[in-house]
Structures are given as C-alpha cells and as structure tokens.
Amino acid sequence: MIKMENVEKRFGQHTVLSDVNINVKEGEIFGLLGPSGAGKTTIINILTNQIKEDSGTKEVKALPHEIGIMLDIGGLYAHLNCLENLNLYAGIYGLPKSKPMEVLENVGLKDSAKKTVSTLSRGMTQRLALARAILYEPKLLFLDEPTSALDPGTSKGVCRLMQGLREQGTTIFLTTHNMDEALKLCNRIALLYDGKIVEQGNPVEICERYEAVRTVPDLETVFLQLTGVQL
C-alpha cells in the first residue's frame, strides 16, 4: 500500500530525513515510533503530498478520496456542534444521513453530539477529529498519535475501533509513543531516530531479536540499545 525508497528531505542545510525505506502492506496497522523531532510528521506530510521529498521515491496505492487523515484537531468548526461538523462532511461525500451519528457512537461521542466543539475537552476534540477521518470509510488512514490525549478507557475503545477498521480492510499508518499500544495493535513498526529508520518489522520479533521480554518497556529498551536515547 505504501512504499518509500531512499527518501531524503532537507530544510535549508538541515537534513530531516536520510535514506528512509518503508513498506506498508495492504490491510495492516503500521506504527512509526520515535522521539519528538525524529521526522515522523515529515514522513506523513510527504506521503500525503503536503510536501515533496528532495530525493528518493514514494508510492501510495490509494486515490486522494480514499485517504483519511488525522494529523491534528484542525479543520473542525468551533461554532458548530459535533453532529453538525460531521453532517457537513457527510454532505460533501454524499453519505447517508445516519452515518454521522453512527460514527460518533463508534468514537464514544454519541451523548455529546449536540455539544459545540469550542466547549469540548482536548480528548473529546481529538475523538471528533478521528470521527471525521473515518467518516467515509477510507482505504488508507493516517493517524498522528490518535490516543495521546485520551483516558485509558477511551484509548482502548479507539484501539478496538482501529482493529475493526483493519478487519474491514483499511490500512492504517499511525505514529505513537505508547509502547504497549504498538506491541498489541501494530502488525509492523519502524523505529525512527534523527531522520533514519534504525529498525523495522514485527514489534514482538524485534523485541525477541534484541532479547527483550514481551512487556510494556520492551520497545523502549530496544530503542535505547539502538540509539542511546530514551523514547
């Protein structure tokens, strides 16, 4: 579904990405892990054609209207309520009138459908942004730390939602700092440090390769071994 080969990106004299190679298979959840400033957002911006790579090649096997994106909480209309926001996008895509409420229920916002966006908490706003991204059942979904501002219970619900989307055939590319989430949710991951992929593969197999035990801190331990930096 996604292929990046030898991709490099510079901003002025600063090299942000260097020789990045990523392969994401259709129908899997792929996790990109790395500290702030490692280049995760730059990779997503290149894959979604928001910026262009300086060298190397990329391939995304999905048309623009088949791609859902949740990079931040921007694009929501603060003076409208949750349902009105989704109704607006549903109208653009010609979706059934029942679809917005169905999606709000899926992200745990059914009871907040009539709440104005400006009154929502950060976590609720993030869930609404996720609802907008999955509204038209995209073939490919990009999510930037989709559970970062959520309480544990809601986070588990969003993870179940992502697993359900995967079972329906959606390919998901996400960034996360949650090691337990990456181990349980992702089919494969890439560890990014200083603009370079330092390891890639099945998260459990990566842990075993570096003789780490299958518990929450394992990927942090592997990352520390590879880079000397704590995630």
Backbone as numpy.savetxt, mean C-alpha at the origin, in Angstrom:
# Nx Ny Nz CAx CAy CAz Cx Cy Cz
2.55 -8.70 -12.74 1.72 -7.49 -12.74 2.59 -6.23 -12.74
3.67 -6.26 -11.95 4.59 -5.11 -11.88 6.02 -5.60 -12.07
6.77 -4.88 -12.88 8.19 -5.21 -13.03 9.00 -3.92 -13.10
10.02 -3.83 -12.27 10.99 -2.73 -12.34 12.36 -3.35 -12.55
13.10 -2.85 -13.53 14.42 -3.39 -13.81 15.45 -2.27 -13.86
16.43 -2.37 -12.95 17.57 -1.45 -12.93 17.13 0.02 -12.88
16.08 0.29 -12.11 15.55 1.65 -12.06 16.40 2.54 -11.16
16.70 3.72 -11.67 17.41 4.73 -10.90 16.63 6.05 -10.97
16.70 6.81 -9.87 16.06 8.11 -9.83 16.91 9.07 -9.02
17.12 10.24 -9.58 17.90 11.28 -8.91 17.07 12.56 -8.82
17.26 13.28 -7.73 16.73 14.62 -7.59 17.92 15.54 -7.41
18.26 16.24 -8.48 19.49 17.03 -8.47 20.69 16.11 -8.42
21.56 16.33 -7.46 22.75 15.50 -7.30 22.51 14.30 -6.38
21.31 14.24 -5.81 21.02 13.19 -4.84 20.37 11.98 -5.52
20.99 10.83 -5.38 20.42 9.58 -5.93 19.45 8.99 -4.91
18.18 8.93 -5.30 17.14 8.44 -4.40 16.94 6.94 -4.56
17.00 6.44 -5.80 16.88 5.01 -6.09 18.06 4.57 -6.94
18.59 3.40 -6.64 19.74 2.90 -7.37 19.56 1.42 -7.69
19.50 1.10 -8.99 19.44 -0.28 -9.46 18.34 -1.08 -8.78
17.13 -0.54 -8.78 15.98 -1.19 -8.13 15.34 -2.20 -9.08
15.23 -3.43 -8.61 14.58 -4.51 -9.36 13.47 -5.10 -8.50
12.25 -5.04 -9.00 11.09 -5.55 -8.26 10.19 -6.30 -9.22
9.68 -7.46 -8.80 8.69 -8.21 -9.56 7.52 -8.53 -8.64
6.35 -8.12 -9.05 5.13 -8.40 -8.29 4.22 -9.27 -9.14
3.84 -10.42 -8.61 3.01 -11.36 -9.35 1.53 -10.97 -9.24
0.79 -11.33 -10.26 -0.65 -11.04 -10.27 -1.34 -11.78 -9.13
-2.20 -11.07 -8.40 -3.00 -11.69 -7.35 -2.30 -11.86 -6.02
-1.14 -11.22 -5.82 -0.46 -11.34 -4.54 -0.45 -10.00 -3.81
-0.16 -10.07 -2.51 0.08 -8.87 -1.72 1.58 -8.73 -1.56
2.11 -7.63 -2.05 3.55 -7.38 -2.03 3.82 -6.21 -1.10
4.72 -6.43 -0.14 5.03 -5.40 0.84 6.40 -4.79 0.61
6.48 -3.46 0.69 7.74 -2.74 0.58 8.05 -2.15 1.95
9.16 -2.59 2.54 9.52 -2.17 3.89 10.83 -1.40 3.88
10.90 -0.38 4.71 12.11 0.40 4.81 11.88 1.62 5.68
12.94 2.21 6.22 12.79 3.39 7.08 12.35 4.61 6.27
11.95 5.66 6.95 11.58 6.90 6.29 12.77 7.42 5.48
12.49 7.86 4.26 13.55 8.38 3.41 14.27 7.33 2.58
13.83 6.08 2.68 14.50 5.00 1.95 14.19 5.04 0.46
13.05 5.66 0.09 12.67 5.72 -1.31 11.37 5.01 -1.64
10.62 4.59 -0.61 9.38 3.83 -0.85 8.36 4.63 -1.65
8.12 5.87 -1.22 7.13 6.70 -1.91 7.57 7.01 -3.34
8.86 7.18 -3.55 9.38 7.44 -4.90 9.09 6.26 -5.81
9.23 5.05 -5.31 8.93 3.86 -6.12 7.45 3.85 -6.51
6.57 4.11 -5.56 5.14 4.14 -5.87 4.83 5.25 -6.86
5.45 6.41 -6.68 5.21 7.53 -7.60 5.65 7.20 -9.03
6.73 6.45 -9.15 7.19 6.03 -10.49 6.22 5.01 -11.08
5.78 4.05 -10.28 4.88 3.01 -10.78 3.51 3.57 -11.16
3.11 4.66 -10.52 1.81 5.26 -10.82 1.93 6.45 -11.77
3.12 6.58 -12.39 3.38 7.61 -13.41 3.25 9.04 -12.91
3.47 9.24 -11.62 3.48 10.60 -11.09 4.83 11.27 -11.31
5.89 10.47 -11.35 7.20 10.94 -11.74 7.83 9.89 -12.65
8.87 10.26 -13.37 9.51 9.34 -14.31 10.88 8.94 -13.82
11.22 7.68 -14.01 12.55 7.19 -13.66 13.60 7.82 -14.57
14.83 7.95 -14.08 15.91 8.52 -14.90 16.54 7.46 -15.80
16.56 6.22 -15.33 17.07 5.12 -16.14 16.44 3.82 -15.66
16.59 2.78 -16.47 15.92 1.52 -16.18 14.54 1.49 -16.80
13.82 0.41 -16.55 12.48 0.26 -17.13 11.48 -0.19 -16.08
10.22 0.12 -16.34 9.13 -0.35 -15.48 7.98 -0.82 -16.36
7.21 -1.75 -15.83 6.04 -2.25 -16.54 4.94 -2.52 -15.53
3.76 -1.94 -15.77 2.59 -2.15 -14.92 1.47 -2.66 -15.81
1.04 -3.90 -15.58 0.05 -4.52 -16.46 -1.37 -4.24 -15.98
-1.69 -2.97 -15.91 -3.04 -2.54 -15.56 -3.27 -1.17 -16.19
-4.45 -0.96 -16.70 -4.81 0.32 -17.29 -5.08 1.33 -16.18
-4.98 2.63 -16.46 -5.21 3.64 -15.43 -6.51 3.47 -14.66
-7.60 3.12 -15.35 -8.88 2.99 -14.68 -9.00 1.68 -13.88
-7.98 0.82 -13.98 -7.96 -0.44 -13.22 -7.10 -0.34 -11.97
-6.58 0.85 -11.69 -5.65 1.05 -10.58 -6.30 1.89 -9.48
-6.21 1.41 -8.24 -6.66 2.17 -7.07 -5.44 2.63 -6.29
-5.49 3.84 -5.76 -4.34 4.41 -5.06 -4.78 5.05 -3.75
-4.10 4.69 -2.66 -4.26 5.39 -1.39 -2.87 5.72 -0.87
-2.38 6.90 -1.25 -1.06 7.33 -0.82 -1.13 8.23 0.39
-2.23 8.93 0.56 -2.46 9.78 1.72 -3.96 10.00 1.83
-4.37 10.96 2.63 -5.81 11.20 2.82 -6.28 12.38 1.97
-5.45 12.81 1.02 -5.84 13.91 0.15 -6.93 13.50 -0.83
-7.60 14.48 -1.39 -8.62 14.21 -2.38 -10.01 14.00 -1.82
-10.13 14.00 -0.48 -11.45 13.90 0.13 -12.01 15.30 0.32
-13.32 15.44 0.18 -13.97 16.74 0.31 -14.41 16.95 1.76
-13.72 17.86 2.45 -13.91 18.04 3.89 -15.30 18.49 4.27
-16.00 19.22 3.39 -17.32 19.75 3.72 -18.45 18.77 3.42
-18.10 17.64 2.79 -19.09 16.59 2.51 -18.98 15.48 3.55
-20.04 14.70 3.72 -19.94 13.56 4.62 -19.35 12.36 3.90
-19.14 11.29 4.64 -18.48 10.10 4.08 -19.24 9.55 2.88
-20.55 9.39 3.04 -21.36 8.82 1.97 -21.36 9.72 0.74
-21.46 11.03 0.96 -21.47 11.97 -0.17 -20.15 11.91 -0.94
-19.04 11.76 -0.22 -17.75 11.64 -0.88 -17.73 10.44 -1.81
-18.17 9.29 -1.30 -18.14 8.08 -2.12 -19.20 8.12 -3.23
-20.35 8.74 -2.94 -21.38 8.88 -3.98 -20.84 9.66 -5.18
-20.02 10.66 -4.88 -19.45 11.48 -5.94 -18.59 10.63 -6.88
-17.71 9.81 -6.29 -16.84 8.96 -7.10 -17.62 7.82 -7.76
-18.61 7.31 -7.07 -19.44 6.24 -7.65 -20.16 6.75 -8.90
-20.61 8.01 -8.86 -21.26 8.59 -10.02 -20.32 8.72 -11.20
-19.06 9.08 -10.90 -18.06 9.22 -11.97 -17.82 7.87 -12.65
-17.77 6.80 -11.86 -17.47 5.47 -12.41 -18.72 4.69 -12.81
-19.88 5.28 -12.64 -21.11 4.62 -13.04 -21.43 3.38 -12.22
-21.15 3.43 -10.92 -21.37 2.28 -10.04 -22.80 2.29 -9.50
-23.29 1.13 -9.05 -24.63 1.07 -8.45 -24.73 1.97 -7.22
-25.90 2.51 -6.97 -26.09 3.43 -5.85 -25.84 2.76 -4.49
-25.94 1.45 -4.47 -25.75 0.71 -3.21 -24.27 0.51 -2.87
-23.39 0.70 -3.85 -21.98 0.39 -3.68 -21.29 1.21 -2.60
-21.47 2.54 -2.52 -20.78 3.32 -1.49 -21.06 2.85 -0.07
-22.32 2.59 0.25 -22.64 2.14 1.60 -22.05 0.75 1.87
-22.03 -0.09 0.87 -21.42 -1.42 1.01 -19.94 -1.31 1.35
-19.24 -0.40 0.68 -17.81 -0.23 0.92 -17.56 0.42 2.27
-18.40 1.38 2.66 -18.27 1.99 3.99 -18.41 0.94 5.09
-19.32 0.01 4.90 -19.49 -1.07 5.87 -18.24 -1.94 5.93
-17.64 -2.20 4.77 -16.44 -3.03 4.71 -15.25 -2.43 5.48
-15.18 -1.10 5.52 -14.06 -0.45 6.23 -14.48 0.03 7.62
-15.66 -0.37 8.07 -16.09 -0.03 9.42 -16.60 1.38 9.60
-17.13 1.97 8.54 -17.62 3.35 8.62 -19.12 3.47 8.34
-19.83 2.38 8.38 -21.27 2.41 8.08 -22.01 3.37 9.02
-21.67 3.31 10.32 -22.36 4.15 11.29 -21.92 5.61 11.22
-20.86 5.88 10.47 -20.36 7.25 10.33 -20.63 7.82 8.95
-21.52 7.19 8.20 -21.77 7.58 6.81 -22.18 9.04 6.68
-22.92 9.56 7.66 -23.42 10.93 7.57 -22.53 11.94 8.30
-21.37 11.50 8.78 -20.44 12.42 9.45 -19.63 13.19 8.41
-19.49 14.48 8.64 -18.70 15.32 7.74 -17.22 14.96 7.88
-16.51 14.92 6.77 -15.11 14.50 6.76 -14.26 15.35 7.71
-14.54 16.63 7.80 -13.74 17.52 8.65 -13.85 17.17 10.13
-14.86 16.39 10.51 -15.04 16.01 11.92 -14.46 14.63 12.24
-13.94 13.95 11.24 -13.43 12.58 11.45 -12.05 12.59 12.10
-11.76 11.52 12.83 -10.42 11.33 13.36 -9.48 10.95 12.22
-8.18 10.98 12.51 -7.19 10.60 11.50 -7.43 9.18 11.01
-7.69 8.26 11.94 -7.91 6.87 11.56 -9.14 6.69 10.70
-10.23 7.39 11.04 -11.46 7.29 10.26 -11.27 7.88 8.87
-10.54 9.00 8.80 -10.27 9.61 7.51 -9.45 8.67 6.63
-8.51 7.96 7.26 -7.68 7.01 6.52 -8.54 5.86 5.98
-9.49 5.41 6.79 -10.38 4.34 6.33 -11.26 4.81 5.17
-11.66 6.08 5.21 -12.47 6.61 4.12 -11.65 6.71 2.84
-10.38 7.10 2.98 -9.50 7.14 1.81 -9.32 5.74 1.21
-9.24 4.73 2.09 -9.14 3.35 1.62 -10.43 2.94 0.91
-11.57 3.34 1.47 -12.86 3.02 0.85 -12.93 3.60 -0.55
-12.46 4.82 -0.72 -12.46 5.45 -2.04 -11.57 4.68 -3.01
-10.42 4.18 -2.51 -9.47 3.47 -3.37 -10.01 2.14 -3.87
-10.85 1.48 -3.05 -11.35 0.16 -3.43 -12.77 0.21 -3.97
-13.33 1.40 -4.09 -14.74 1.57 -4.45 -15.10 0.84 -5.74
-14.24 0.94 -6.76 -14.58 0.34 -8.06 -13.82 -0.96 -8.31
-13.42 -1.62 -7.22 -12.79 -2.95 -7.29 -11.64 -2.98 -8.29
-10.57 -2.23 -7.99 -9.44 -2.14 -8.94 -8.71 -3.46 -9.12
-8.09 -3.60 -10.27 -7.27 -4.77 -10.57 -5.95 -4.71 -9.80
-5.46 -3.50 -9.61 -4.19 -3.26 -8.92 -4.39 -2.14 -7.92
-3.93 -2.37 -6.68 -4.15 -1.41 -5.60 -2.83 -1.04 -4.95
-2.54 0.27 -4.90 -1.36 0.79 -4.21 -1.80 1.40 -2.88
-1.20 0.94 -1.79 -1.55 1.42 -0.46 -0.28 1.83 0.30
-0.27 3.08 0.76 0.88 3.58 1.52 0.54 3.55 3.00
1.11 2.58 3.73 0.87 2.39 5.16 -0.62 2.46 5.50
-1.41 1.54 4.97 -2.87 1.60 5.13 -3.37 1.43 6.55
-2.55 0.89 7.48 -3.02 0.68 8.84 -2.26 1.52 9.86
-1.48 2.49 9.42 -0.57 3.21 10.32 -1.28 4.01 11.40
-2.47 4.56 11.12 -3.16 5.40 12.10 -4.37 4.71 12.72
-4.43 3.39 12.58 -5.61 2.67 13.03 -5.37 1.94 14.34
-6.43 1.77 15.13 -6.33 0.99 16.35 -6.21 -0.49 15.97
-5.73 -1.33 16.89 -5.48 -2.75 16.55 -6.68 -3.47 15.97
-7.87 -3.23 16.53 -9.06 -3.91 16.03 -9.40 -3.52 14.60
-9.37 -2.22 14.33 -9.66 -1.74 12.98 -8.58 -2.19 12.00
-7.33 -2.20 12.48 -6.22 -2.65 11.64 -6.43 -4.09 11.19
-6.87 -4.95 12.11 -7.14 -6.34 11.75 -8.25 -6.43 10.72
-9.27 -5.57 10.87 -10.36 -5.57 9.92 -9.90 -5.17 8.53
-9.02 -4.17 8.45 -8.49 -3.73 7.16 -7.64 -4.83 6.54
-6.87 -5.53 7.37 -6.06 -6.64 6.86 -6.95 -7.75 6.29
-8.05 -8.03 6.98 -8.99 -9.04 6.46 -9.58 -8.57 5.14
-9.85 -7.28 5.04 -10.37 -6.72 3.80 -9.37 -6.89 2.67
-8.10 -6.64 2.94 -7.06 -6.80 1.91 -6.94 -8.26 1.49
-7.05 -9.18 2.47 -6.99 -10.60 2.13 -8.18 -10.99 1.25
-9.34 -10.41 1.54 -10.51 -10.68 0.73 -10.36 -10.16 -0.69
-9.76 -8.98 -0.82 -9.50 -8.42 -2.15 -8.54 -9.31 -2.94
-7.52 -9.80 -2.24 -6.56 -10.70 -2.90 -7.26 -11.96 -3.38
-8.15 -12.52 -2.56 -8.87 -13.73 -2.95 -9.76 -13.49 -4.17
-10.18 -12.23 -4.35 -11.00 -11.88 -5.51 -10.14 -11.57 -6.74
-8.81 -11.61 -6.57 -7.92 -11.41 -7.71 -7.20 -10.08 -7.77
-7.42 -9.20 -6.78 -6.74 -7.91 -6.76 -5.28 -8.07 -6.35
-4.39 -7.43 -7.08 -2.98 -7.38 -6.72 -2.77 -6.15 -5.85
-2.10 -6.31 -4.71 -1.92 -5.20 -3.77 -0.44 -4.94 -3.54
-0.04 -3.70 -3.72 1.33 -3.25 -3.46 1.24 -2.26 -2.31
1.83 -2.61 -1.17 1.70 -1.75 0.00 3.04 -1.49 0.67
3.11 -0.36 1.36 4.25 -0.08 2.22 3.78 -0.24 3.66
4.66 -0.71 4.52 4.28 -0.89 5.92 5.53 -0.90 6.80
5.34 -0.49 8.06 6.39 -0.60 9.06 6.03 -1.67 10.09
4.88 -2.31 9.88 4.39 -3.31 10.82 4.94 -4.68 10.44
5.91 -5.16 11.22 6.57 -6.42 10.90 5.61 -7.61 10.97
4.76 -7.62 11.98 3.81 -8.71 12.13 2.84 -8.72 10.95
2.42 -7.53 10.55 1.53 -7.40 9.40 2.17 -7.96 8.13
3.44 -7.62 7.92 4.14 -8.09 6.72 4.27 -9.61 6.71
4.57 -10.19 7.87 4.73 -11.64 7.95 3.41 -12.38 7.69
2.33 -11.86 8.23 1.05 -12.54 8.13 0.30 -12.25 6.83
0.52 -11.05 6.27 -0.32 -10.60 5.17 0.32 -10.75 3.79
1.62 -10.52 3.71 2.28 -10.40 2.40 2.77 -11.74 1.87
2.51 -11.99 0.59 3.08 -13.17 -0.06 4.58 -13.01 -0.24
4.98 -11.78 -0.61 6.40 -11.49 -0.75 6.65 -10.05 -0.33
7.89 -9.76 0.02 8.27 -8.42 0.45 9.61 -8.04 -0.18
9.90 -6.74 -0.16 11.23 -6.23 -0.51 11.67 -5.30 0.61
12.91 -5.44 1.02 13.49 -4.57 2.04 14.31 -3.50 1.34
13.94 -2.24 1.57 14.56 -1.11 0.88 15.36 -0.28 1.88
16.61 0.00 1.51 17.45 0.84 2.37 18.32 1.74 1.51
18.26 3.03 1.79 19.09 4.02 1.09 18.94 3.89 -0.43
17.69 3.66 -0.87 17.41 3.61 -2.30 17.74 2.31 -2.99
18.13 1.28 -2.22 18.51 0.00 -2.82 17.71 -1.13 -2.18
17.34 -2.11 -3.00 16.69 -3.32 -2.49 17.78 -4.22 -1.92
17.71 -4.46 -0.60 18.75 -5.28 0.03 18.32 -6.73 0.19
17.02 -7.02 0.05 16.54 -8.39 0.11 15.12 -8.42 -0.43
14.72 -9.56 -0.98 13.40 -9.69 -1.58 12.98 -11.15 -1.58
11.70 -11.40 -1.28 11.21 -12.76 -1.30 10.08 -12.98 -0.31
9.74 -14.23 -0.07 8.73 -14.58 0.93 9.24 -14.19 2.31
8.44 -13.47 3.12 8.95 -12.98 4.41 9.41 -14.07 5.37
8.67 -15.17 5.41 9.07 -16.28 6.30 10.37 -16.91 5.82
10.49 -17.09 4.50 11.72 -17.67 3.95 12.92 -16.76 4.18
12.70 -15.45 4.12 13.78 -14.51 4.41 14.23 -14.67 5.85
13.27 -14.77 6.77 13.61 -14.96 8.18 14.41 -16.25 8.37
13.98 -17.32 7.72 14.68 -18.60 7.84 16.07 -18.53 7.23
16.21 -17.79 6.13 17.49 -17.66 5.45 18.52 -17.00 6.36
18.06 -16.09 7.19 18.96 -15.40 8.10 18.86 -15.94 9.52
18.30 -17.16 9.62 18.20 -17.88 10.89 17.47 -17.08 11.95
16.44 -16.34 11.52 15.61 -15.61 12.47 14.39 -16.47 12.80
13.87 -16.28 14.00 12.72 -17.06 14.45 11.44 -16.38 13.97
10.39 -17.15 13.76 9.15 -16.60 13.20 8.32 -15.88 14.28
8.79 -14.77 14.76 8.03 -13.93 15.69 8.08 -12.49 15.18
7.36 -11.61 15.84 7.19 -10.24 15.34 8.50 -9.52 15.01
9.57 -9.59 15.86 10.76 -8.80 15.57 11.65 -9.36 14.46
11.30 -10.51 13.88 12.22 -11.20 12.97 12.70 -10.34 11.81
11.76 -9.70 11.10 12.16 -8.90 9.95 12.99 -7.70 10.38
12.72 -7.18 11.56 13.55 -6.09 12.08 14.97 -6.59 12.29
15.10 -7.81 12.81 16.42 -8.39 13.03 17.16 -8.59 11.72
16.44 -9.11 10.71 17.05 -9.30 9.39 17.50 -7.98 8.81
16.64 -6.97 8.90 16.97 -5.66 8.35 18.19 -5.07 9.05
18.25 -5.27 10.37 19.39 -4.78 11.14 20.67 -5.49 10.71
20.57 -6.80 10.46 21.75 -7.55 10.00 22.24 -7.05 8.65
21.30 -6.73 7.77 21.65 -6.33 6.41 22.17 -4.89 6.30
21.64 -4.02 7.15 21.94 -2.59 6.98 22.59 -1.92 8.19
22.49 -2.57 9.34 22.98 -1.92 10.56 22.03 -0.86 11.08
20.82 -0.81 10.50 19.83 0.21 10.88 18.58 -0.48 11.42
18.02 0.08 12.50 16.78 -0.45 13.07 15.59 0.09 12.30
14.69 -0.78 11.87 13.49 -0.33 11.16 12.56 0.40 12.13
